[in-house]
Amino acid sequence: MEQFIFWAFAAMLVFSACMVITVRNPVHAVLFLVVAFVASSGLWLLLEAEFLAIALVLVYVGAVMVLFLFVVMMLDINIARLREGFIRYLPVGAAFAVATVVAMGLVVGSKNFGLERYAAPARKAAGYDNTAELGTLLYTRFLYPFEIAGLVLLVAIIAAIALAMRDTRQVKNPKPERQVEVRREERVRIVKMPAERRT
Amino acid sequence: MSVLGWLQQHVFFWMSPPWWTFTSILLQIVALVVPLMLGVAYLTFAERKIIGWMQVRRGPNRVTFFGIPWLRGWGQPIADAFKLMFKEIVVPAGANRFLFLLAPILSLGSALAAWAVIPLDATMVVTDINAGLLYILAMTSAGVYGVIIAGWASNSKYAFLGALRSAAQIVAYEIAMGFALVSVLIAAGSLNLRTIVLHQDGSMAHWFWLPLLPMFVVYFVSGVAETNRAPFDVAEGESEIVAGFHVEYSGMGFAVFFLAEYANMILIATLATVMFLGGWLSPLQGLAELGGGSTEALFATAYVGAFLGHGLHWLVFKMVFLLLLFLWFRATFPRYRYDQIMRLGWKVFIPITIVWLIVVAVLVMVGVPPWFHRA
């Protein structure tokens, strides 16, 4: 049963990852990437890493990909122009692809991560709480790296806001507290004037 | 579950264990989804009736229920369901057919999937997982895909603009909701929903609505905004963009979006009950001590004791009360302007939740009685 679930998710992951880079429509590509994330979160669940699995869905599927989809939906991408240099750059691209595959094979191949290097992880008891374990580690042993990562993200947020912010002099922001306080007398003036007479 | 145990022994005894696992999961899903769908049907009826009464109208009063004269109007949701089922599904020209049909399923699916971890009772829960709260956040955050895909796949400017509005609103309020739930997690010290409810054990004053009052308000108002209900229903905005992201849907496609909206309302009300109003715990708990009696004696009273004590019915009562608030809001509040919605979400709710998060963390660290006192 577990084997079957693993192969199902693995096949889904490989298929959708291939579709992300081959499909023509960018919106479809983003949606296939979402499927890929869901499939890999399923694989993590099989490894009893429920915190990572759920966090992947929560952060990437629930937030990051929504923003991607937002941007991609509003772009008007011309596929024909994107394909212009395809043949010219093909040899360089292919060389890089082969080099990457070889390098990855050397690093994550069975020589380094095989069963003789790492024993198969033992199954944890039913009460095992992966989330609590991870939290304890993050806030004790890896406290400084964790806090530094948080600080880097904070700097990135502030930088993004600073880049996106326009000069305030050009923008007319509504002031809600003023809007609430407005009285009729400030906006409406009742003018008394004599009736028009036919000439 | 005892009912499942009984079924296994007396009805499905011929099944081998793997098949029984599969069947029991299926049975639990059916036992959860069927009452939920009936609840959705009669929630729409209750909405029309209650808003009718609030506006001095009668609401639906024509279709009878199996011809029983004093149940006038009670057949209305069923008649509506049949009408929607037999309507033609029109796929607009130039629409992406697959995604167009997938979108309503996605939005209903996420609303139903979250129910898997919600404890209905001390023992009644489909899966009692440790990371329940995270799972709920993940599932509810996936619901926005239904909206975005529907708007994009419809090949219509109205639907697209409606989807953008609605998705921006959902994303904005999701953050405040997430922070509110994080404060619950800090207060209870667990991500497991059953443990969260049991941590509120004691009396009505022990429930988290009191120590986390600002978070409860923020959570519920964000929930109203998250489900695109009035007064935050700019996604629908009849006077501006007709019906928002599902303007091109007809028949069953529209019906599924409609089901998803109401299922989401019920989900938000139930979650608020579990997180802040003590779930299945009885509000009478701890009251007898004030008068010199004991809660155990009160709950052991003949005949009415089972009703007064903890149980599923209290969860349903609290949920129905919160749903009534949803309807009440719709009947009485004018719609927010779009920039005001965004301001409320980003500039009011998120700062409040962050400040209160720190306050709660300090309260828990100091161990303020009666909520955070560690024995």
Coordinates of C-alpha atoms in Angstrom, one line a residue:
Chain A
M1 CA 0.0 0.0 0.0
E2 CA 2.7 2.4 1.0
Q3 CA 4.7 1.5 -2.1
F4 CA 1.7 2.2 -4.2
I5 CA 1.2 5.6 -2.7
F6 CA 4.9 6.4 -3.1
W7 CA 4.9 5.5 -6.8
A8 CA 1.6 7.4 -7.4
F9 CA 3.0 10.6 -5.9
A10 CA 6.4 10.2 -7.4
A11 CA 4.9 9.7 -10.9
M12 CA 2.6 12.7 -10.4
L13 CA 5.7 14.8 -9.2
V14 CA 7.8 13.9 -12.2
F15 CA 5.0 14.3 -14.7
S16 CA 3.9 17.7 -13.4
A17 CA 7.6 18.9 -13.1
C18 CA 8.1 18.0 -16.8
M19 CA 4.9 19.8 -17.7
V20 CA 6.0 23.0 -15.9
I21 CA 8.8 23.5 -18.4
T22 CA 7.2 22.1 -21.5
V23 CA 3.7 23.5 -21.5
R24 CA 3.1 26.6 -23.6
N25 CA 0.6 28.5 -21.5
P26 CA 2.4 30.2 -18.5
V27 CA -0.8 30.0 -16.3
H28 CA -0.9 26.2 -16.9
A29 CA 2.8 26.0 -16.0
V30 CA 2.1 27.7 -12.7
L31 CA -0.8 25.3 -12.0
F32 CA 1.4 22.3 -12.8
L33 CA 4.0 23.7 -10.3
V34 CA 1.2 23.7 -7.7
V35 CA 0.5 20.1 -8.5
A36 CA 4.2 19.3 -8.1
F37 CA 4.3 21.0 -4.7
V38 CA 1.3 19.0 -3.5
A39 CA 2.8 15.8 -4.8
S40 CA 6.1 16.4 -3.0
S41 CA 4.2 17.3 0.2
G42 CA 2.5 13.9 -0.1
L43 CA 6.0 12.3 -0.3
W44 CA 7.1 14.1 2.8
L45 CA 4.0 12.9 4.6
L46 CA 5.0 9.3 3.8
L47 CA 8.4 10.1 5.4
E48 CA 6.5 11.2 8.6
A49 CA 7.7 14.8 8.2
E50 CA 4.2 16.2 8.6
F51 CA 5.3 19.7 9.6
L52 CA 7.4 20.2 6.4
A53 CA 4.7 18.7 4.3
I54 CA 1.9 20.9 5.6
A55 CA 4.2 24.0 5.7
L56 CA 5.0 23.4 2.0
V57 CA 1.3 23.4 1.1
L58 CA 0.6 26.4 3.4
V59 CA 3.5 28.6 2.3
Y60 CA 4.1 27.7 -1.3
V61 CA 0.7 26.5 -2.5
G62 CA -1.3 28.8 -0.3
A63 CA 0.7 32.0 -0.6
V64 CA 3.7 32.1 -3.0
M65 CA 2.0 30.4 -6.0
V66 CA -1.1 32.6 -5.6
L67 CA 1.1 35.7 -6.0
F68 CA 2.8 34.0 -9.0
L69 CA -0.6 33.3 -10.5
F70 CA -1.6 36.9 -10.0
V71 CA 1.4 38.2 -11.9
V72 CA 1.4 35.6 -14.6
M73 CA -2.3 36.0 -15.3
M74 CA -1.9 39.6 -16.0
L75 CA 1.1 39.3 -18.3
D76 CA 0.7 39.2 -22.0
I77 CA 3.4 36.8 -23.0
N78 CA 4.3 36.3 -26.7
I79 CA 5.4 32.7 -27.0
A80 CA 6.7 33.2 -30.6
R81 CA 9.1 35.9 -29.6
L82 CA 10.3 33.9 -26.6
R83 CA 11.2 31.0 -29.0
E84 CA 13.2 33.0 -31.4
G85 CA 16.7 32.2 -30.1
F86 CA 15.9 28.6 -29.2
I87 CA 18.0 26.8 -31.9
R88 CA 20.9 29.2 -31.5
Y89 CA 21.2 28.6 -27.8
L90 CA 20.4 24.9 -27.9
P91 CA 24.0 23.6 -27.8
V92 CA 25.0 25.8 -24.9
G93 CA 21.8 25.0 -23.0
A94 CA 22.2 21.3 -23.6
A95 CA 25.8 21.4 -22.4
F96 CA 24.7 23.1 -19.2
A97 CA 21.9 20.6 -18.7
V98 CA 24.2 17.6 -19.1
A99 CA 26.8 19.2 -16.7
T100 CA 24.1 19.8 -14.1
V101 CA 22.7 16.3 -14.3
V102 CA 26.2 14.8 -14.0
A103 CA 27.1 17.0 -11.0
M104 CA 23.8 16.2 -9.3
G105 CA 24.3 12.5 -9.9
L106 CA 27.7 12.7 -8.4
V107 CA 26.5 14.5 -5.3
V108 CA 23.2 12.9 -4.5
G109 CA 23.9 9.5 -6.1
S110 CA 23.9 6.2 -4.2
K111 CA 27.6 6.6 -3.4
N112 CA 26.9 9.4 -0.9
F113 CA 23.3 8.7 0.1
G114 CA 23.1 4.9 -0.4
L115 CA 21.8 2.5 2.2
E116 CA 25.4 1.6 3.3
R117 CA 26.0 5.3 4.2
Y118 CA 22.6 6.0 5.8
A119 CA 20.6 3.2 7.4
A120 CA 16.9 3.3 6.5
P121 CA 15.2 5.4 9.2
A122 CA 13.3 3.5 11.8
R123 CA 9.6 4.0 12.0
K124 CA 8.6 6.3 14.9
A125 CA 6.0 5.4 17.5
A126 CA 2.4 6.7 17.0
G127 CA 2.8 9.5 19.5
Y128 CA 5.8 11.0 17.8
D129 CA 5.3 14.7 17.2
N130 CA 7.5 15.9 14.3
T131 CA 6.4 19.5 14.7
A132 CA 7.4 19.7 18.4
E133 CA 10.8 18.1 17.7
L134 CA 11.5 20.5 14.9
G135 CA 10.5 23.5 17.0
T136 CA 12.7 22.4 19.9
L137 CA 15.7 22.0 17.6
L138 CA 15.1 25.3 15.8
Y139 CA 14.9 27.3 19.1
T140 CA 17.7 25.6 20.9
R141 CA 20.5 24.2 18.8
F142 CA 19.9 26.2 15.6
L143 CA 18.6 29.4 17.3
Y144 CA 21.2 31.8 15.7
P145 CA 21.0 30.5 12.1
F146 CA 17.2 30.6 12.5
E147 CA 17.1 34.2 13.8
I148 CA 19.6 35.3 11.2
A149 CA 17.4 33.8 8.4
G150 CA 14.4 35.7 9.9
L151 CA 16.4 38.9 9.9
V152 CA 17.5 38.4 6.3
L153 CA 13.8 38.0 5.3
L154 CA 12.9 41.1 7.2
V155 CA 15.5 43.1 5.3
A156 CA 14.1 41.7 2.1
I157 CA 10.6 42.7 3.0
I158 CA 11.7 46.3 3.9
A159 CA 13.7 46.5 0.7
A160 CA 10.7 45.3 -1.4
I161 CA 8.5 47.8 0.2
A162 CA 11.0 50.6 -0.3
L163 CA 11.4 49.7 -4.0
A164 CA 7.6 49.6 -4.6
M165 CA 6.8 52.7 -2.7
R166 CA 6.2 55.8 -4.8
D167 CA 6.9 59.3 -3.8
T168 CA 4.2 60.3 -1.3
R169 CA 3.9 63.8 -2.8
Q170 CA 2.4 62.3 -5.9
V171 CA -0.2 60.1 -4.2
K172 CA -3.4 61.4 -2.7
N173 CA -4.1 58.9 0.1
P174 CA -7.5 59.1 1.6
K175 CA -7.6 59.9 5.3
P176 CA -10.3 57.8 6.9
E177 CA -10.3 59.7 10.1
R178 CA -11.1 62.9 8.1
Q179 CA -13.7 61.1 6.0
V180 CA -15.6 60.0 9.1
E181 CA -15.6 63.5 10.6
V182 CA -17.0 65.2 7.6
R183 CA -20.2 67.1 8.3
R184 CA -22.8 68.2 5.9
E185 CA -22.0 71.9 6.4
E186 CA -18.5 71.4 5.0
R187 CA -19.7 69.9 1.7
V188 CA -23.1 71.4 1.0
R189 CA -23.9 75.1 0.8
I190 CA -27.5 76.1 0.7
V191 CA -27.8 79.3 -1.4
K192 CA -30.9 81.5 -1.2
M193 CA -31.6 83.3 -4.5
P194 CA -34.6 85.0 -5.9
A195 CA -36.8 83.3 -8.4
E196 CA -35.9 83.9 -12.0
R197 CA -38.2 86.3 -13.8
R198 CA -39.1 85.9 -17.4
T199 CA -37.7 88.8 -19.5
Chain B
M1 CA -15.7 5.4 17.4
S2 CA -18.1 3.0 19.0
V3 CA -20.6 3.1 16.1
L4 CA -17.8 2.1 13.7
G5 CA -16.8 -0.7 16.0
W6 CA -20.3 -2.0 16.1
L7 CA -20.6 -1.8 12.3
Q8 CA -17.4 -3.7 11.9
Q9 CA -18.5 -6.5 14.2
H10 CA -22.1 -6.9 13.0
V11 CA -22.4 -5.6 9.5
F12 CA -19.0 -5.6 7.8
F13 CA -17.5 -8.6 9.7
W14 CA -16.8 -10.4 6.3
M15 CA -14.3 -7.7 5.3
S16 CA -10.5 -8.1 5.5
P17 CA -8.7 -5.4 7.6
P18 CA -7.4 -3.3 4.6
W19 CA -10.8 -3.2 3.0
W20 CA -12.4 -2.4 6.3
T21 CA -10.0 0.6 6.7
F22 CA -11.0 1.9 3.3
T23 CA -14.7 1.3 4.0
S24 CA -14.6 2.9 7.4
I25 CA -12.9 6.0 6.0
L26 CA -15.6 6.2 3.3
L27 CA -18.3 5.8 5.9
Q28 CA -16.9 8.6 8.0
I29 CA -16.7 10.9 5.1
V30 CA -20.3 10.2 4.1
A31 CA -21.4 10.7 7.8
L32 CA -19.7 14.1 7.8
V33 CA -20.6 15.3 4.3
V34 CA -24.3 14.4 4.2
P35 CA -25.3 16.4 7.3
L36 CA -23.0 19.2 6.1
M37 CA -24.8 19.4 2.7
L38 CA -28.2 19.3 4.4
G39 CA -26.9 22.0 6.7
V40 CA -25.9 24.1 3.8
A41 CA -29.3 23.7 2.1
Y42 CA -31.1 24.7 5.2
L43 CA -28.6 27.5 6.0
T44 CA -29.7 29.2 2.7
F45 CA -33.3 28.7 3.7
A46 CA -32.6 30.1 7.2
E47 CA -30.7 33.1 5.6
R48 CA -33.7 34.0 3.4
K49 CA -36.2 33.6 6.2
I50 CA -34.2 35.4 8.9
I51 CA -33.2 38.3 6.6
G52 CA -36.8 38.4 5.5
W53 CA -38.0 38.8 9.1
M54 CA -35.4 41.4 9.9
Q55 CA -36.6 43.4 6.9
V56 CA -40.3 42.9 7.7
R57 CA -40.8 40.5 4.8
R58 CA -41.9 36.9 4.8
G59 CA -39.1 35.1 3.0
P60 CA -39.8 32.0 0.9
N61 CA -43.2 30.6 1.9
R62 CA -44.6 28.8 -1.2
V63 CA -43.0 25.4 -1.6
T64 CA -44.3 23.0 1.1
F65 CA -42.4 20.0 2.5
F66 CA -44.1 16.8 1.3
G67 CA -47.4 18.8 1.2
I68 CA -47.4 19.4 5.0
P69 CA -49.3 22.8 5.2
W70 CA -47.5 24.2 8.3
L71 CA -44.1 23.6 6.8
R72 CA -44.6 26.2 4.1
G73 CA -41.3 27.2 2.5
W74 CA -39.4 24.3 3.9
G75 CA -39.2 22.6 0.5
Q76 CA -37.6 25.7 -1.1
P77 CA -33.9 24.6 -0.7
I78 CA -34.7 21.2 -2.2
A79 CA -36.6 22.7 -5.1
D80 CA -33.7 25.1 -5.7
A81 CA -31.2 22.2 -5.7
F82 CA -33.3 20.3 -8.3
K83 CA -33.7 23.5 -10.4
L84 CA -29.9 24.0 -10.4
M85 CA -29.2 20.3 -11.3
F86 CA -31.4 20.4 -14.4
K87 CA -30.1 23.7 -15.7
E88 CA -27.8 23.7 -18.7
I89 CA -24.1 24.2 -18.0
V90 CA -22.9 26.9 -20.4
V91 CA -19.2 27.0 -21.1
P92 CA -18.3 30.5 -22.5
A93 CA -16.7 30.8 -25.9
G94 CA -12.9 30.9 -25.6
A95 CA -13.0 29.6 -22.0
N96 CA -10.5 27.0 -20.9
R97 CA -12.9 24.1 -20.5
F98 CA -10.9 21.9 -18.1
L99 CA -10.0 24.6 -15.7
F100 CA -13.5 26.1 -16.0
L101 CA -15.0 22.9 -14.7
L102 CA -12.2 22.3 -12.2
A103 CA -12.5 25.6 -10.4
P104 CA -15.8 24.9 -8.5
I105 CA -14.6 21.5 -7.4
L106 CA -11.4 23.0 -6.0
S107 CA -13.3 25.6 -4.0
L108 CA -15.7 23.1 -2.6
G109 CA -12.9 20.5 -2.0
S110 CA -10.9 22.8 0.2
A111 CA -13.9 23.7 2.3
L112 CA -14.7 20.0 2.9
A113 CA -11.2 18.7 3.4
A114 CA -10.6 20.8 6.5
W115 CA -13.4 18.9 8.3
A116 CA -11.1 15.8 8.5
V117 CA -9.4 17.1 11.7
I118 CA -12.2 19.0 13.4
P119 CA -13.2 17.3 16.7
L120 CA -17.0 17.1 17.1
D121 CA -16.8 15.5 20.5
A122 CA -14.2 14.2 23.0
T123 CA -13.8 11.1 20.9
M124 CA -15.6 11.9 17.6
V125 CA -13.0 13.0 15.0
V126 CA -12.0 11.5 11.7
T127 CA -8.3 11.9 12.1
D128 CA -6.7 13.1 15.4
I129 CA -3.4 14.5 14.0
N130 CA -0.9 16.5 16.0
A131 CA -0.5 19.2 13.4
G132 CA -4.3 19.8 13.1
L133 CA -4.2 23.5 13.2
L134 CA -1.5 23.7 10.5
Y135 CA -3.5 21.4 8.3
I136 CA -6.6 23.6 8.7
L137 CA -4.5 26.7 7.7
A138 CA -3.1 24.9 4.7
M139 CA -6.5 23.6 3.5
T140 CA -8.3 26.9 3.9
S141 CA -5.5 28.8 2.1
A142 CA -5.9 26.5 -0.9
G143 CA -9.5 27.6 -1.4
V144 CA -8.4 30.8 -3.1
Y145 CA -7.4 28.7 -6.2
G146 CA -11.0 28.0 -7.0
V147 CA -11.7 31.8 -7.2
I148 CA -8.6 32.7 -9.2
I149 CA -9.0 29.8 -11.7
A150 CA -12.7 30.5 -12.2
G151 CA -12.0 34.1 -13.0
W152 CA -9.2 33.3 -15.4
A153 CA -10.7 30.4 -17.1
S154 CA -14.0 32.1 -17.8
N155 CA -12.5 34.4 -20.5
S156 CA -14.5 37.3 -19.3
K157 CA -13.4 40.7 -18.0
Y158 CA -16.0 40.9 -15.3
A159 CA -15.1 37.5 -13.9
F160 CA -11.4 38.3 -14.1
L161 CA -11.7 41.6 -12.2
G162 CA -14.0 39.9 -9.7
A163 CA -11.4 37.1 -9.2
L164 CA -8.6 39.7 -8.6
R165 CA -10.6 41.6 -6.1
S166 CA -11.7 38.5 -4.3
A167 CA -8.3 36.9 -4.2
A168 CA -6.6 40.0 -3.0
Q169 CA -9.2 40.3 -0.2
I170 CA -8.8 36.6 0.8
V171 CA -5.0 36.8 0.9
A172 CA -5.1 40.0 3.0
Y173 CA -7.4 38.6 5.7
E174 CA -5.8 35.2 5.7
I175 CA -2.7 36.7 7.4
A176 CA -4.8 38.2 10.2
M177 CA -6.6 34.9 10.6
G178 CA -3.4 33.0 10.7
F179 CA -2.0 35.2 13.4
A180 CA -5.2 34.8 15.5
L181 CA -4.8 31.1 15.3
V182 CA -1.1 31.3 16.2
S183 CA -2.2 33.1 19.4
V184 CA -4.6 30.2 20.1
L185 CA -1.7 27.8 19.6
I186 CA 0.5 29.7 22.0
A187 CA -2.3 29.8 24.6
A188 CA -3.1 26.1 24.4
G189 CA 0.5 25.0 23.8
S190 CA -0.6 22.5 21.2
L191 CA -1.5 22.2 17.5
N192 CA -3.9 19.4 18.1
L193 CA -7.5 20.7 18.0
R194 CA -8.7 18.2 20.6
T195 CA -6.0 19.4 23.0
I196 CA -6.9 23.0 22.3
V197 CA -10.5 22.3 23.3
L198 CA -9.5 20.3 26.4
H199 CA -7.3 23.2 27.4
Q200 CA -10.4 25.4 27.7
D201 CA -12.0 23.0 30.2
G202 CA -13.3 24.6 33.4
S203 CA -16.0 27.1 32.8
M204 CA -17.2 29.7 30.3
A205 CA -14.6 32.1 31.6
H206 CA -11.9 29.5 30.8
W207 CA -12.8 29.5 27.1
F208 CA -10.3 31.4 25.0
W209 CA -12.7 34.1 23.9
L210 CA -12.0 36.0 27.2
P211 CA -8.2 36.0 27.3
L212 CA -8.0 36.3 23.5
L213 CA -10.9 38.6 23.1
P214 CA -9.3 40.9 20.4
M215 CA -8.2 37.8 18.5
F216 CA -11.6 36.3 18.7
V217 CA -13.1 39.5 17.2
V218 CA -10.4 39.7 14.5
Y219 CA -10.8 36.0 13.7
F220 CA -14.5 36.2 13.3
V221 CA -14.5 39.5 11.2
S222 CA -11.7 38.1 9.1
G223 CA -13.7 34.9 8.7
V224 CA -16.6 37.0 7.3
A225 CA -14.2 38.7 4.9
E226 CA -12.6 35.5 4.0
T227 CA -15.9 33.9 2.9
N228 CA -16.7 37.0 0.9
R229 CA -19.9 37.6 2.9
A230 CA -21.6 41.0 3.4
P231 CA -20.4 43.6 4.4
F232 CA -17.2 42.4 2.7
D233 CA -18.9 41.1 -0.5
V234 CA -17.3 43.4 -3.0
A235 CA -16.3 40.3 -5.0
E236 CA -20.0 39.8 -5.7
G237 CA -20.8 43.6 -5.7
E238 CA -24.1 43.3 -7.7
S239 CA -24.2 47.0 -8.4
E240 CA -20.6 47.1 -9.9
I241 CA -19.5 43.7 -11.4
V242 CA -22.7 41.6 -11.3
A243 CA -21.5 38.5 -9.5
G244 CA -17.7 38.6 -9.5
F245 CA -15.7 35.6 -10.4
H246 CA -18.6 33.2 -11.0
V247 CA -20.6 35.4 -13.3
E248 CA -20.1 33.0 -16.2
Y249 CA -21.2 29.9 -14.3
S250 CA -24.7 28.4 -14.6
G251 CA -26.5 25.3 -13.4
M252 CA -24.4 22.9 -11.3
G253 CA -21.2 24.9 -11.7
F254 CA -22.8 27.9 -10.0
A255 CA -24.4 25.6 -7.4
V256 CA -21.1 24.1 -6.4
F257 CA -19.6 27.6 -5.8
F258 CA -22.7 28.4 -3.8
L259 CA -22.3 25.2 -1.7
A260 CA -18.6 26.1 -1.2
E261 CA -19.5 29.6 0.1
Y262 CA -22.0 28.3 2.6
A263 CA -19.8 25.3 3.6
N264 CA -17.0 27.8 4.2
M265 CA -19.3 29.8 6.5
I266 CA -20.1 26.7 8.5
L267 CA -16.4 25.8 8.6
I268 CA -15.4 29.3 9.9
A269 CA -18.2 29.2 12.5
T270 CA -17.1 25.7 13.7
L271 CA -13.5 26.7 13.8
A272 CA -14.3 29.8 15.8
T273 CA -16.3 27.6 18.2
V274 CA -13.4 25.1 18.6
M275 CA -10.7 27.7 19.0
F276 CA -12.4 30.3 21.1
L277 CA -15.8 29.0 22.4
G278 CA -14.8 25.7 24.0
G279 CA -15.9 23.4 21.2
W280 CA -18.2 20.7 22.6
L281 CA -17.7 21.8 26.2
S282 CA -20.9 22.7 28.1
P283 CA -21.4 26.4 29.1
L284 CA -23.0 25.2 32.3
Q285 CA -19.7 23.7 33.5
G286 CA -18.5 25.4 36.7
L287 CA -21.7 27.4 37.2
A288 CA -23.0 25.0 39.9
E289 CA -19.9 25.7 42.0
L290 CA -21.0 29.3 42.3
G291 CA -24.2 28.2 44.0
G292 CA -22.4 25.7 46.2
G293 CA -23.3 22.6 44.1
S294 CA -21.0 20.5 41.9
T295 CA -20.8 20.2 38.1
E296 CA -20.6 16.4 38.3
A297 CA -23.9 16.2 40.2
L298 CA -25.5 18.6 37.7
F299 CA -24.4 16.6 34.7
A300 CA -25.5 13.3 36.4
T301 CA -29.1 14.6 36.8
A302 CA -31.6 12.1 35.5
Y303 CA -32.9 12.6 31.9
V304 CA -31.6 16.2 31.4
G305 CA -28.1 15.5 32.5
A306 CA -26.9 14.2 29.2
F307 CA -28.2 17.4 27.5
L308 CA -26.7 19.7 30.1
G309 CA -23.3 17.9 29.9
H310 CA -20.6 18.1 27.3
G311 CA -21.4 16.9 23.8
L312 CA -21.8 17.5 20.1
H313 CA -25.1 19.4 20.6
W314 CA -23.2 22.3 22.4
L315 CA -20.8 22.5 19.4
V316 CA -23.8 22.8 17.1
F317 CA -25.6 25.4 19.3
K318 CA -22.5 27.6 19.3
M319 CA -22.0 27.2 15.6
V320 CA -25.6 28.1 14.8
F321 CA -25.3 31.2 17.0
L322 CA -22.2 32.3 15.0
L323 CA -24.0 31.6 11.8
L324 CA -26.8 33.7 12.9
L325 CA -24.3 36.6 13.4
F326 CA -23.2 36.0 9.7
L327 CA -26.8 36.5 8.6
W328 CA -27.4 39.4 10.9
F329 CA -24.4 41.2 9.5
R330 CA -25.7 40.7 6.0
A331 CA -29.1 42.1 6.9
T332 CA -27.9 45.2 8.7
F333 CA -24.5 46.5 7.4
P334 CA -23.9 48.4 4.2
R335 CA -21.1 47.2 2.0
Y336 CA -17.5 48.3 2.7
R337 CA -15.7 50.3 0.0
Y338 CA -12.9 48.4 -1.5
D339 CA -10.0 50.6 -0.2
Q340 CA -11.6 50.5 3.2
I341 CA -11.6 46.7 3.2
M342 CA -7.9 46.6 2.3
R343 CA -7.1 49.2 5.0
L344 CA -9.0 47.3 7.6
G345 CA -7.2 44.1 6.7
W346 CA -3.6 45.3 6.4
K347 CA -3.4 48.4 8.6
V348 CA -5.8 47.6 11.4
F349 CA -6.1 43.8 11.9
I350 CA -2.6 42.7 11.2
P351 CA -1.0 45.2 13.7
I352 CA -3.6 44.3 16.3
T353 CA -2.9 40.6 15.9
I354 CA 0.9 41.1 16.1
V355 CA 0.7 43.2 19.3
W356 CA -1.7 40.7 21.0
L357 CA 0.5 37.8 19.9
I358 CA 3.3 39.3 22.0
V359 CA 0.8 40.0 24.9
V360 CA -0.4 36.4 24.9
A361 CA 3.2 35.1 24.8
V362 CA 4.0 37.2 27.9
L363 CA 0.8 36.1 29.6
V364 CA 1.7 32.4 29.0
M365 CA 5.3 32.9 30.1
V366 CA 4.3 34.6 33.3
G367 CA 1.6 32.0 33.8
V368 CA -1.4 34.3 34.5
P369 CA -4.2 32.4 36.3
P370 CA -6.8 31.1 35.6
W371 CA -6.0 30.5 31.9
F372 CA -2.3 30.1 31.7
H373 CA -1.6 28.8 35.2
R374 CA 0.6 25.7 35.0
A375 CA -0.1 23.1 37.6

